Backbone as JSON, one array per atom type, in Angstrom:
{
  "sequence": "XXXXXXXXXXXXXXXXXXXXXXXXXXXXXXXXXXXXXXXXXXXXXXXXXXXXXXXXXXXXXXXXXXXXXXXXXXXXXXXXXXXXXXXXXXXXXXXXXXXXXXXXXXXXXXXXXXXXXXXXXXXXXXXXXXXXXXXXXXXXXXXXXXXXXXXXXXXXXXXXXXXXXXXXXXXXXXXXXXXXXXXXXXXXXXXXXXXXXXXXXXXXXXXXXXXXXXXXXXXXXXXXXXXXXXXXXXX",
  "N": [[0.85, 5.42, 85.68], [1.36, 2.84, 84.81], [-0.21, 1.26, 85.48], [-3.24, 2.29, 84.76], [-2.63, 2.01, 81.94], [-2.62, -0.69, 81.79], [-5.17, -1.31, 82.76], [-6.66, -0.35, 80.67], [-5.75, -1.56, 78.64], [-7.27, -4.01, 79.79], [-9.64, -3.36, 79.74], [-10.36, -2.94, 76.75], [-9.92, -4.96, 75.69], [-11.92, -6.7, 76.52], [-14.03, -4.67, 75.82], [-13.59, -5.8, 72.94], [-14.61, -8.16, 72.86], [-16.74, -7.91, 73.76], [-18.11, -7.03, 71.68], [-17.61, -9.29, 69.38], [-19.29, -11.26, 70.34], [-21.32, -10.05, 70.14], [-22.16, -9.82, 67.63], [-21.64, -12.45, 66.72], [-23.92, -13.46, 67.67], [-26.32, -16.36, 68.75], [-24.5, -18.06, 68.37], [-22.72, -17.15, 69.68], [-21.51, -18.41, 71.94], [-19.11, -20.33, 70.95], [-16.89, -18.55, 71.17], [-14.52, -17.48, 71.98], [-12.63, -15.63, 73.88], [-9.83, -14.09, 75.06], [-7.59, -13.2, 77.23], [-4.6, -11.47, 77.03], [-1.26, -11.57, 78.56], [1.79, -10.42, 80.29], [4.48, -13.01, 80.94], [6.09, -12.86, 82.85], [5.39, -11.51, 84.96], [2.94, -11.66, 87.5], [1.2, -10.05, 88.27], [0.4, -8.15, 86.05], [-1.38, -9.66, 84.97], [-3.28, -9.87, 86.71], [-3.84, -6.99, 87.52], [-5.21, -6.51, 84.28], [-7.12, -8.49, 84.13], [-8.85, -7.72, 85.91], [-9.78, -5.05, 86.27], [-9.52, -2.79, 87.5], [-10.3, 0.0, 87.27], [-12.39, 0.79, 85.64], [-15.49, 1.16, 85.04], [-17.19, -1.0, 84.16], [-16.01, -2.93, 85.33], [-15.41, -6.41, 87.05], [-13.66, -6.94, 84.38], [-12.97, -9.55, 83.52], [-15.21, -11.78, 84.23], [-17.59, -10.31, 84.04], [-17.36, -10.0, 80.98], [-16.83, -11.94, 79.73], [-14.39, -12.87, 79.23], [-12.47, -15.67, 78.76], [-10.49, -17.04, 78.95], [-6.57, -16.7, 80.05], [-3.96, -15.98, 78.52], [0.61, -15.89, 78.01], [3.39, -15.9, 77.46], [5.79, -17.77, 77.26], [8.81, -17.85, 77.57], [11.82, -19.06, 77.83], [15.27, -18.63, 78.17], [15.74, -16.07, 77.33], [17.2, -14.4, 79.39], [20.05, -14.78, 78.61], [23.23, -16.3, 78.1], [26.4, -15.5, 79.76], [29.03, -13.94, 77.99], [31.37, -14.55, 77.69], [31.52, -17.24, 78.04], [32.12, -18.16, 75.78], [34.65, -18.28, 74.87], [35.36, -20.95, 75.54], [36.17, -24.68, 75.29], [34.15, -25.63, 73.44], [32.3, -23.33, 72.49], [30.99, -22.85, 74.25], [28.8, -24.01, 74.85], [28.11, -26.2, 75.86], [28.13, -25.5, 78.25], [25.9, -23.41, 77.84], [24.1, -25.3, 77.99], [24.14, -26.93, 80.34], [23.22, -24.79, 82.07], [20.47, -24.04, 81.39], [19.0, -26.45, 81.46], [19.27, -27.27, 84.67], [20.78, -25.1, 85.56], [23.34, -23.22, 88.04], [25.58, -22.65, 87.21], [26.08, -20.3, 85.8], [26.79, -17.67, 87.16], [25.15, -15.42, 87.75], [22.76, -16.14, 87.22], [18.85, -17.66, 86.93], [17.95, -19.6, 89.35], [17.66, -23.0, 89.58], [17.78, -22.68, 86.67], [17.51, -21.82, 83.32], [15.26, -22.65, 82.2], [13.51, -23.4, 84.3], [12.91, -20.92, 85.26], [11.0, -19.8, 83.59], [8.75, -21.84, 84.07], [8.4, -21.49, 86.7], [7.16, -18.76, 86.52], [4.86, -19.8, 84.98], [3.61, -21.01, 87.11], [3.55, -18.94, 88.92], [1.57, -17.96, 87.16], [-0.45, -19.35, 86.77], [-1.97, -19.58, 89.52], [-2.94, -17.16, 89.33], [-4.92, -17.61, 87.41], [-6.78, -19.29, 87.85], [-7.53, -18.03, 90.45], [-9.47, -16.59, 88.9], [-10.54, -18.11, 87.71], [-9.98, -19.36, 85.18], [-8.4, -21.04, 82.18], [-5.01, -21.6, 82.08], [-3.42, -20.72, 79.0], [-0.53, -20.51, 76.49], [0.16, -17.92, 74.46], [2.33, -18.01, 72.78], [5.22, -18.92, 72.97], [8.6, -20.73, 73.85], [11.96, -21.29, 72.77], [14.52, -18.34, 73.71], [17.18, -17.74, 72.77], [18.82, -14.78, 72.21], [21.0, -12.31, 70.5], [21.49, -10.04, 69.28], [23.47, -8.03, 69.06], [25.75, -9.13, 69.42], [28.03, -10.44, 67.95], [29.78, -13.31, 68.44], [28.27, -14.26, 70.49], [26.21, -14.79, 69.14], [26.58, -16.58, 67.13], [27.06, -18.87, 68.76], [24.04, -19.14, 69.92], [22.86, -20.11, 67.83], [23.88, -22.63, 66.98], [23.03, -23.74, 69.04], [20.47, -23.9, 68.82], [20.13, -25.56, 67.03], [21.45, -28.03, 68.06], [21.39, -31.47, 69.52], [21.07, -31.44, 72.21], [19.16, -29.39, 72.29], [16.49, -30.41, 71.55], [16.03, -32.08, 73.75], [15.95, -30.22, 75.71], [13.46, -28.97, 75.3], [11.97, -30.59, 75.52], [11.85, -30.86, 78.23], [11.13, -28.84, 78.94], [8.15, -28.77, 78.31], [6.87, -30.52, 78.88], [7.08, -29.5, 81.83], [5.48, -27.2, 81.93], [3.06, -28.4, 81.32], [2.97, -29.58, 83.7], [2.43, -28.13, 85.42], [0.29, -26.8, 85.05], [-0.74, -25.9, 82.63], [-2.44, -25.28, 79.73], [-3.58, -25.11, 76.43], [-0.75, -24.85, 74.46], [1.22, -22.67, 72.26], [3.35, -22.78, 70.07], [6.39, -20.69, 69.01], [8.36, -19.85, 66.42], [5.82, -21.62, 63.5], [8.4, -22.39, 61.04], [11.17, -20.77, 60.0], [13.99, -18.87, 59.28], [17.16, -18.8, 60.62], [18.63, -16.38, 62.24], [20.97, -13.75, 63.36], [18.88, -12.23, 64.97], [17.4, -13.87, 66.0], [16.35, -17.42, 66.57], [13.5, -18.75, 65.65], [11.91, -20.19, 64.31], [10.53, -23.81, 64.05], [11.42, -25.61, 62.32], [13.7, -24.29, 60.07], [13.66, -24.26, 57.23], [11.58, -24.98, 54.05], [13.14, -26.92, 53.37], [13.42, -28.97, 54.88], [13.05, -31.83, 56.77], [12.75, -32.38, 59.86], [14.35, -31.31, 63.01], [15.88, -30.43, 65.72], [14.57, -29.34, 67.45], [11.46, -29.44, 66.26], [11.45, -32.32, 66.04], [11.05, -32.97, 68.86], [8.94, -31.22, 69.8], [7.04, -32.59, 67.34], [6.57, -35.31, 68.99], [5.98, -34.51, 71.68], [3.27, -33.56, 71.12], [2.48, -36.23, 70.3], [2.75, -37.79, 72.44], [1.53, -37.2, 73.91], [-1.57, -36.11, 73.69], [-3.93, -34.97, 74.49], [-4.49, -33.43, 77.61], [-6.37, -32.1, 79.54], [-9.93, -31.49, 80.81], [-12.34, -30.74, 78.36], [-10.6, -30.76, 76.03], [-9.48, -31.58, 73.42], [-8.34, -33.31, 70.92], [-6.93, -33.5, 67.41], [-6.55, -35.61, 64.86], [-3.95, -35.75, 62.02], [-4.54, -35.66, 58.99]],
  "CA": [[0.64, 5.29, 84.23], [1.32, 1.6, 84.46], [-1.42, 0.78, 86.19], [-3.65, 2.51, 83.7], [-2.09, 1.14, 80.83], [-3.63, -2.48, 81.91], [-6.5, -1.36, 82.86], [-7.25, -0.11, 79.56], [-5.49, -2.95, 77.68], [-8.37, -4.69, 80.1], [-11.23, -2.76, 79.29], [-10.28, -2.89, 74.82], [-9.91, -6.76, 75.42], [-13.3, -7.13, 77.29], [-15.48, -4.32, 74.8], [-13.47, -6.45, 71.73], [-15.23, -9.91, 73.51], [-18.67, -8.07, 73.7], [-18.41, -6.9, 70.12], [-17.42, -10.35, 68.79], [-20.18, -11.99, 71.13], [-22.48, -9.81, 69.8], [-22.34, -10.65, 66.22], [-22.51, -13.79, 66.32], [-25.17, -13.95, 68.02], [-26.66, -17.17, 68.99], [-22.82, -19.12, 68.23], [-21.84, -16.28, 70.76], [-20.71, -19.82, 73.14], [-17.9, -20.21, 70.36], [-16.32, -17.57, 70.99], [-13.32, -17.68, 73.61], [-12.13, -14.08, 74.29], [-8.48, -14.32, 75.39], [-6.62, -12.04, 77.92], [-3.14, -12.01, 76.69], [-0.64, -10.95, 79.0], [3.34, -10.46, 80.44], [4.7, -13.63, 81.81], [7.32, -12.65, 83.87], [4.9, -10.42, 85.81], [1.85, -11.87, 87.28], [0.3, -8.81, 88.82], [-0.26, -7.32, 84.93], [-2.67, -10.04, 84.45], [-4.54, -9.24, 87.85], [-4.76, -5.73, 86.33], [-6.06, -6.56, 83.06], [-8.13, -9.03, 84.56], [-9.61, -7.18, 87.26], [-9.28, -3.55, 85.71], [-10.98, -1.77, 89.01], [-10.74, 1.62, 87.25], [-13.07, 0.8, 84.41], [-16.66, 1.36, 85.68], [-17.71, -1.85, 83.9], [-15.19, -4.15, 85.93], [-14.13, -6.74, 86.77], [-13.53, -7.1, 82.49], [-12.97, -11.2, 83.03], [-16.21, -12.28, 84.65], [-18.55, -9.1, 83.03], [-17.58, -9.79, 79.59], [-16.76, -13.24, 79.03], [-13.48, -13.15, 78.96], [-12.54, -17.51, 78.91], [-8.73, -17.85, 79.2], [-5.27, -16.22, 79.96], [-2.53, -16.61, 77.96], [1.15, -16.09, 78.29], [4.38, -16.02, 76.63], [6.73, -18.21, 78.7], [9.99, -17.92, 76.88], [13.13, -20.01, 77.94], [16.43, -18.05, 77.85], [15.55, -14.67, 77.34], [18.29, -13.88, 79.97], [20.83, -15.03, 77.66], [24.06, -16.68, 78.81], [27.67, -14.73, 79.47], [29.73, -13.73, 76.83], [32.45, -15.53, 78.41], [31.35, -19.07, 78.06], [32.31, -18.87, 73.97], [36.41, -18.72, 74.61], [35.36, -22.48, 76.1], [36.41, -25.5, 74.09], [32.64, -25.76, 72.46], [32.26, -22.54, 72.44], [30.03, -22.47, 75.63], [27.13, -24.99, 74.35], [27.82, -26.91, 77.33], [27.6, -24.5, 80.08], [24.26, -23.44, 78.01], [22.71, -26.53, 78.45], [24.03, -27.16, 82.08], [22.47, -23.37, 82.58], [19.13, -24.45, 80.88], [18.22, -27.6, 82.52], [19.22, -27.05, 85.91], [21.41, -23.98, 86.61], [23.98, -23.32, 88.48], [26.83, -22.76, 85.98], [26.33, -18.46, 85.6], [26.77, -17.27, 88.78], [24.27, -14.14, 88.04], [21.73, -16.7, 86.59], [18.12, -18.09, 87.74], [18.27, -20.75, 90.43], [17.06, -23.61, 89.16], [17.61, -22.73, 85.74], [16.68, -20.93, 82.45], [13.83, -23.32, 82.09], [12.51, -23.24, 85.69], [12.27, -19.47, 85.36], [10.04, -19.62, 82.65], [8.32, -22.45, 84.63], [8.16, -20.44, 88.18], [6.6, -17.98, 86.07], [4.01, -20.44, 84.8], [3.35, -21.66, 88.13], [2.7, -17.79, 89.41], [-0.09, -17.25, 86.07], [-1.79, -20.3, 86.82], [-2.76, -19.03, 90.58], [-4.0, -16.04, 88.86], [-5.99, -17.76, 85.97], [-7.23, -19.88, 88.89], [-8.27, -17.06, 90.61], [-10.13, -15.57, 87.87], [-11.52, -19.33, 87.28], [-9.43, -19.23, 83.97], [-7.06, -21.94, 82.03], [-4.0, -21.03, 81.31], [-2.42, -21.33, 77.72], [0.68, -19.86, 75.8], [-0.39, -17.8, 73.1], [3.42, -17.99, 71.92], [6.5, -19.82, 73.83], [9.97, -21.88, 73.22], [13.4, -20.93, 73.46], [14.71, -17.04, 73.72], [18.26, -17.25, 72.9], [18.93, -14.16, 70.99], [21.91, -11.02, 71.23], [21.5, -9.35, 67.87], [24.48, -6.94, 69.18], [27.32, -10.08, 69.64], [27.84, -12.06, 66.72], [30.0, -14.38, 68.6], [26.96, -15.51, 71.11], [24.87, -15.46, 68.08], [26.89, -18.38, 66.47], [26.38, -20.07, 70.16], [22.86, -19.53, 70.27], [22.51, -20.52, 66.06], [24.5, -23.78, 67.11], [22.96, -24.28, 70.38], [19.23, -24.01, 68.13], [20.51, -27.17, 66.21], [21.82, -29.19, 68.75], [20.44, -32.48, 69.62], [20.44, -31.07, 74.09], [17.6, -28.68, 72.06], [15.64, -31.08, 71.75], [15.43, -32.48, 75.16], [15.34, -29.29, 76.53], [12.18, -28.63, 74.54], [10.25, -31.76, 76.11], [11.34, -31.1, 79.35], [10.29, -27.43, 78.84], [6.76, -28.85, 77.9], [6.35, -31.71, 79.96], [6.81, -28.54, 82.96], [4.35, -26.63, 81.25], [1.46, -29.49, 81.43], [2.43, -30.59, 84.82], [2.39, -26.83, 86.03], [-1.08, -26.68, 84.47], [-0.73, -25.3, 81.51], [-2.85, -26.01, 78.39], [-2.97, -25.56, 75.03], [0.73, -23.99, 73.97], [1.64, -22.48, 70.5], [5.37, -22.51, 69.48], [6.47, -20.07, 68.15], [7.04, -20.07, 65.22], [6.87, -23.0, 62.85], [9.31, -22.39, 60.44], [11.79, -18.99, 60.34], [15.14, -18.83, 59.11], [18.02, -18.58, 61.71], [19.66, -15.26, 61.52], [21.27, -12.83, 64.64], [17.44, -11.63, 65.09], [16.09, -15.02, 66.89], [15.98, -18.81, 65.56], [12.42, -19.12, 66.1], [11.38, -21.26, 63.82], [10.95, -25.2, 64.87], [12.27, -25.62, 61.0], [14.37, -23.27, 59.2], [13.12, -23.72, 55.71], [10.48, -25.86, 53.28], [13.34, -28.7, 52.35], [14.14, -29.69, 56.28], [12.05, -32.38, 57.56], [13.13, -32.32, 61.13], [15.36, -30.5, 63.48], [15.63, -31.03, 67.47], [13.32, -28.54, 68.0], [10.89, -29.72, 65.58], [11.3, -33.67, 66.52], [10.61, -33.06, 70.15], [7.62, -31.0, 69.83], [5.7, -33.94, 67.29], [6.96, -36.18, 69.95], [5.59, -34.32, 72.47], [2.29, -33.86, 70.67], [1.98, -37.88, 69.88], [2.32, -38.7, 73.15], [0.28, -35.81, 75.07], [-2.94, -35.56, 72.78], [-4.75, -34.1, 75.59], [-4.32, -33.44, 78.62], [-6.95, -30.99, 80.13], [-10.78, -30.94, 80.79], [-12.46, -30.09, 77.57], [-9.27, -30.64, 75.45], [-10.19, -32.39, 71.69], [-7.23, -33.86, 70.0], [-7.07, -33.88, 66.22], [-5.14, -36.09, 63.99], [-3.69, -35.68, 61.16], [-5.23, -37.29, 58.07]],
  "C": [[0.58, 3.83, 83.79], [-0.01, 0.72, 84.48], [-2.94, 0.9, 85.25], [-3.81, 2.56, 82.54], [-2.86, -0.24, 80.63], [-4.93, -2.12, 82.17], [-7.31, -0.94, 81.36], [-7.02, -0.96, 78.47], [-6.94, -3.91, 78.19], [-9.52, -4.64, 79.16], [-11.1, -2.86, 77.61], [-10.42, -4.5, 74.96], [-11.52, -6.81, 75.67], [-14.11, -6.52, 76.05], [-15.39, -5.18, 72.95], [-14.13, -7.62, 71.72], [-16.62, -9.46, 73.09], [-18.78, -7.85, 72.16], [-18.8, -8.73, 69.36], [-18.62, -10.85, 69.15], [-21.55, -11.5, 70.13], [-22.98, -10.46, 68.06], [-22.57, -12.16, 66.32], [-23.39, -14.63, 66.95], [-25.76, -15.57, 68.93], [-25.36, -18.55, 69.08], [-21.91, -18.03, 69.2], [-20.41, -17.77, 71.67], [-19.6, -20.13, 72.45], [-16.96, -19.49, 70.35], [-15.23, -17.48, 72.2], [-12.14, -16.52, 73.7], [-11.04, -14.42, 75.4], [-8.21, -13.45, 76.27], [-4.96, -12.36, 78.05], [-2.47, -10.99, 78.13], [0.88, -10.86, 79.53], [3.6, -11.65, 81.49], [5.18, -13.54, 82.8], [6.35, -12.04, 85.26], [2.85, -10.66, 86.32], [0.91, -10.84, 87.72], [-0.44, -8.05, 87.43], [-1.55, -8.0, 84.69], [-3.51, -9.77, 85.54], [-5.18, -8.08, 87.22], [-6.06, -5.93, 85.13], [-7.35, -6.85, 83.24], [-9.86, -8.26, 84.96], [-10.51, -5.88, 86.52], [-10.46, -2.81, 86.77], [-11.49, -0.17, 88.65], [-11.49, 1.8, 86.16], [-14.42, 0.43, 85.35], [-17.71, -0.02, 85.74], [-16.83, -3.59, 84.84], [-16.04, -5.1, 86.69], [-14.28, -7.19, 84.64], [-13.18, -8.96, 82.22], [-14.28, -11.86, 83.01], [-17.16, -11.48, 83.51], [-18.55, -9.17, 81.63], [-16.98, -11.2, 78.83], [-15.77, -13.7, 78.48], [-13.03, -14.99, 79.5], [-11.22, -17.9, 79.06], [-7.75, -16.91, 79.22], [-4.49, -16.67, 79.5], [-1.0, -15.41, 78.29], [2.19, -15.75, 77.44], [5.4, -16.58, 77.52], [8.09, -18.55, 78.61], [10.87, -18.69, 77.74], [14.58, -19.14, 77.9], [16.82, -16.96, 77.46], [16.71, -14.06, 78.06], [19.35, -13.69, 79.24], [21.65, -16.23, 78.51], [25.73, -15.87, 78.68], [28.07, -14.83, 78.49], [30.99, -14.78, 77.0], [33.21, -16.54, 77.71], [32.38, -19.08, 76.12], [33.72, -18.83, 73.67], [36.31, -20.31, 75.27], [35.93, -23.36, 74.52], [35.13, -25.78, 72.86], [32.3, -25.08, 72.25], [31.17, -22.09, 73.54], [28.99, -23.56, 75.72], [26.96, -25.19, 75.28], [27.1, -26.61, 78.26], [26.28, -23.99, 79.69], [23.59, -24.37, 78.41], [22.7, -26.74, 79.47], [22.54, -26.24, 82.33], [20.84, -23.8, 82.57], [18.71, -25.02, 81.36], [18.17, -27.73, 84.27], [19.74, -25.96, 86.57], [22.64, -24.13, 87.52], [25.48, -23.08, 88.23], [26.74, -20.54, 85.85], [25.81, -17.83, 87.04], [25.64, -16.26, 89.27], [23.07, -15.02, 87.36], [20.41, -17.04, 87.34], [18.21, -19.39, 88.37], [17.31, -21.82, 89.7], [17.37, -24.04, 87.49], [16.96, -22.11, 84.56], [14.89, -21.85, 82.32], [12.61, -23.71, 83.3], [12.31, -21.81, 85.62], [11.05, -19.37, 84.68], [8.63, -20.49, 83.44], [7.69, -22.13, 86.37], [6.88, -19.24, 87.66], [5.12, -18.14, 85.63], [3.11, -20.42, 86.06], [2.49, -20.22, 88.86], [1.19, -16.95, 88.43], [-0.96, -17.6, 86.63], [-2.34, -19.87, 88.49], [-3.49, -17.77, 90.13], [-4.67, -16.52, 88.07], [-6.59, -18.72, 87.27], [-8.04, -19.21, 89.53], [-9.57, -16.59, 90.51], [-11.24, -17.01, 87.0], [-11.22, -19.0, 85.71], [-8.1, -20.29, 83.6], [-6.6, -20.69, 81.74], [-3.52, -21.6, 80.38], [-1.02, -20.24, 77.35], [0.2, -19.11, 74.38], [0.84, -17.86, 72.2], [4.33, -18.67, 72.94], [7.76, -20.6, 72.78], [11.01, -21.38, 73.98], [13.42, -19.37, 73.32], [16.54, -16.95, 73.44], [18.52, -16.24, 71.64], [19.82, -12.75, 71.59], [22.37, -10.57, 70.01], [23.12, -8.48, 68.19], [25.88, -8.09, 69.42], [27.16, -10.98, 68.63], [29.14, -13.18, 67.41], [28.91, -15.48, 69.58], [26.11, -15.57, 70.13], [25.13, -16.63, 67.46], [26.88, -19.24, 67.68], [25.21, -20.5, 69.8], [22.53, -20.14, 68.92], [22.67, -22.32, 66.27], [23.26, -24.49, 68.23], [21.27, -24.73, 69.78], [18.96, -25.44, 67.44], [21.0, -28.44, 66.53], [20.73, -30.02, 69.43], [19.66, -32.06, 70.91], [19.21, -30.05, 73.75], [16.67, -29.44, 72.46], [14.88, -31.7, 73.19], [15.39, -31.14, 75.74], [14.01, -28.89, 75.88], [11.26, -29.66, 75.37], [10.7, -31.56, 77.51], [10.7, -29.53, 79.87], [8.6, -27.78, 79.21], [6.15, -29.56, 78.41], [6.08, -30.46, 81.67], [5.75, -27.87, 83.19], [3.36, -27.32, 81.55], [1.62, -29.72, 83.01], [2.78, -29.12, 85.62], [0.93, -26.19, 85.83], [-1.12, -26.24, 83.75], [-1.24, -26.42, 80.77], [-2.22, -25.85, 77.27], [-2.18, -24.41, 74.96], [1.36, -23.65, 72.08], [2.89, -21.99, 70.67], [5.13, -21.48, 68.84], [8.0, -19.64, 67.43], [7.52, -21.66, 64.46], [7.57, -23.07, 61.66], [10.07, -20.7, 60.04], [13.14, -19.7, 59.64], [16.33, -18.11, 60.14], [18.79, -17.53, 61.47], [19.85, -14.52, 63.78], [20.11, -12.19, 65.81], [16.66, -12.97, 65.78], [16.72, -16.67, 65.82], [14.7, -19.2, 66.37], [11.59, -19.93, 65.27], [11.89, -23.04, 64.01], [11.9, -25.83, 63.11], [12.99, -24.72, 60.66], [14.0, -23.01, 57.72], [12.1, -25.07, 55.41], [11.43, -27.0, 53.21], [13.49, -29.16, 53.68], [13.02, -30.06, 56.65], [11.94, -32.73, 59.16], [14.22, -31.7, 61.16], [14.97, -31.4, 65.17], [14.4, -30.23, 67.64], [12.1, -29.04, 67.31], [10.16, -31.23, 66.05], [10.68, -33.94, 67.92], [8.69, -32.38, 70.5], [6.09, -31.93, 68.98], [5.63, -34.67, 68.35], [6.16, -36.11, 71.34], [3.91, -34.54, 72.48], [1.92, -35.4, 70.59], [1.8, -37.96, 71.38], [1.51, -37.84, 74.63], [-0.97, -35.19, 74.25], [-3.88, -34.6, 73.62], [-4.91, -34.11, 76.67], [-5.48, -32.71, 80.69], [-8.57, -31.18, 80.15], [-11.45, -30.56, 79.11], [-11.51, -30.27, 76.03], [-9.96, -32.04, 74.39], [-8.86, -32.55, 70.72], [-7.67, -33.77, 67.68], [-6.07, -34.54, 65.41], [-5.03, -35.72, 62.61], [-4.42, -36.12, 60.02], [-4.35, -36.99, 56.65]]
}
């Protein structure tokens, strides 16, 4: 059922490409028909890709599909409940956890931010493959445990702390030098509640945050990095 699931997510992506294509006609070449798919899991995008049980396959090449994207979250695992009888209430041992690992015994090797980054690393042989960049159609951090409100005031805290920030550029600096293109945060501005802090702001009066500061930062000094890739500034 799984299997057939992607293949038909394939085949709706691909006949949504020829539609689009078709209309517009002659500006068809504008048109850059996406194949979104599950990071964690690079075999779904083979599926999609591929989709062998759709008569019209493969649905990347045949219909003009131009790029894979991604979602390459950060911390989705979480971190123990534990850590928050610590003196900081855990922050620490998140950030150890985050940047290199080694600190939650049931955690990924390397690190919450090499998982996400391992994960990268296994797209881009498939968008390779398939003679396809890879981008992010969404990414950042993942700390979120709607059901514990004491790791939610971790992760709320841990959203606002300055070690955000650097974990954000070395998130993104991984990302580019893993091959990854163009990446959309998400999102840019949200209000921090039990349900996520996914916004790089929290509201209209805050002109920076860590999360916020690191990603212009990142932008200024990585305008483009890729083949193709067209910077725009501000004006």
């Amino acid at each position: 059922d799984f299997e057939k699931n992607l293949n038909w997510s394939g085949m709706r992506t691909a006949q949504t490409c020829d539609i689009w294509k078709s209309v517009w006609g002659p500006d068809a070449n504008r048109i850059i028909c996406v194949m979104a798919s599950q990071a964690a899991n690079s075999w779904v995008a083979k599926q999609s890709l591929s989709c062998p049980l759709w008569s019209e396959a493969p649905c990347s090449s045949n219909h003009g599909i131009r790029a894979l994207a991604i979602a390459p979250y950060f911390g989705g695992r979480g971190v123990p409940s534990s850590w928050t009888s610590e003196p900081d209430g855990g922050l620490s041992s998140l950030f150890k956890e985050t940047m290199r690992g080694g600190v939650d015994p049931s955690g990924y090797p390397g690190g919450l931010i090499q998982e996400a980054i391992d994960w990268t690393i296994a797209q881009k042989k498939v968008a390779d493959s398939f003679g396809l960049p890879l981008i992010a159609y969404e990414g950042g951090q993942h700390f979120v445990n709607s059901n514990d409100t004491v790791l939610t005031d971790v992760y709320l805290a841990a959203n606002r702390d300055v070690r955000m920030g650097m974990a954000y550029t070395t998130y993104l600096q991984k990302w580019k030098e893993a091959g990854g293109q163009l990446f959309s945060h998400y999102a840019g501005m949200g209000k921090a509640t039990k349900w996520g802090s996914w916004g790089a702001l929290e509201n209209v009066i805050q002109t920076g945050s860590p999360k916020y500061d690191a990603l212009i930062d990142f932008i200024s000094r990585n305008r483009c990095w890729w083949t193709g890739c067209t910077a725009h500034t501000k004006q």
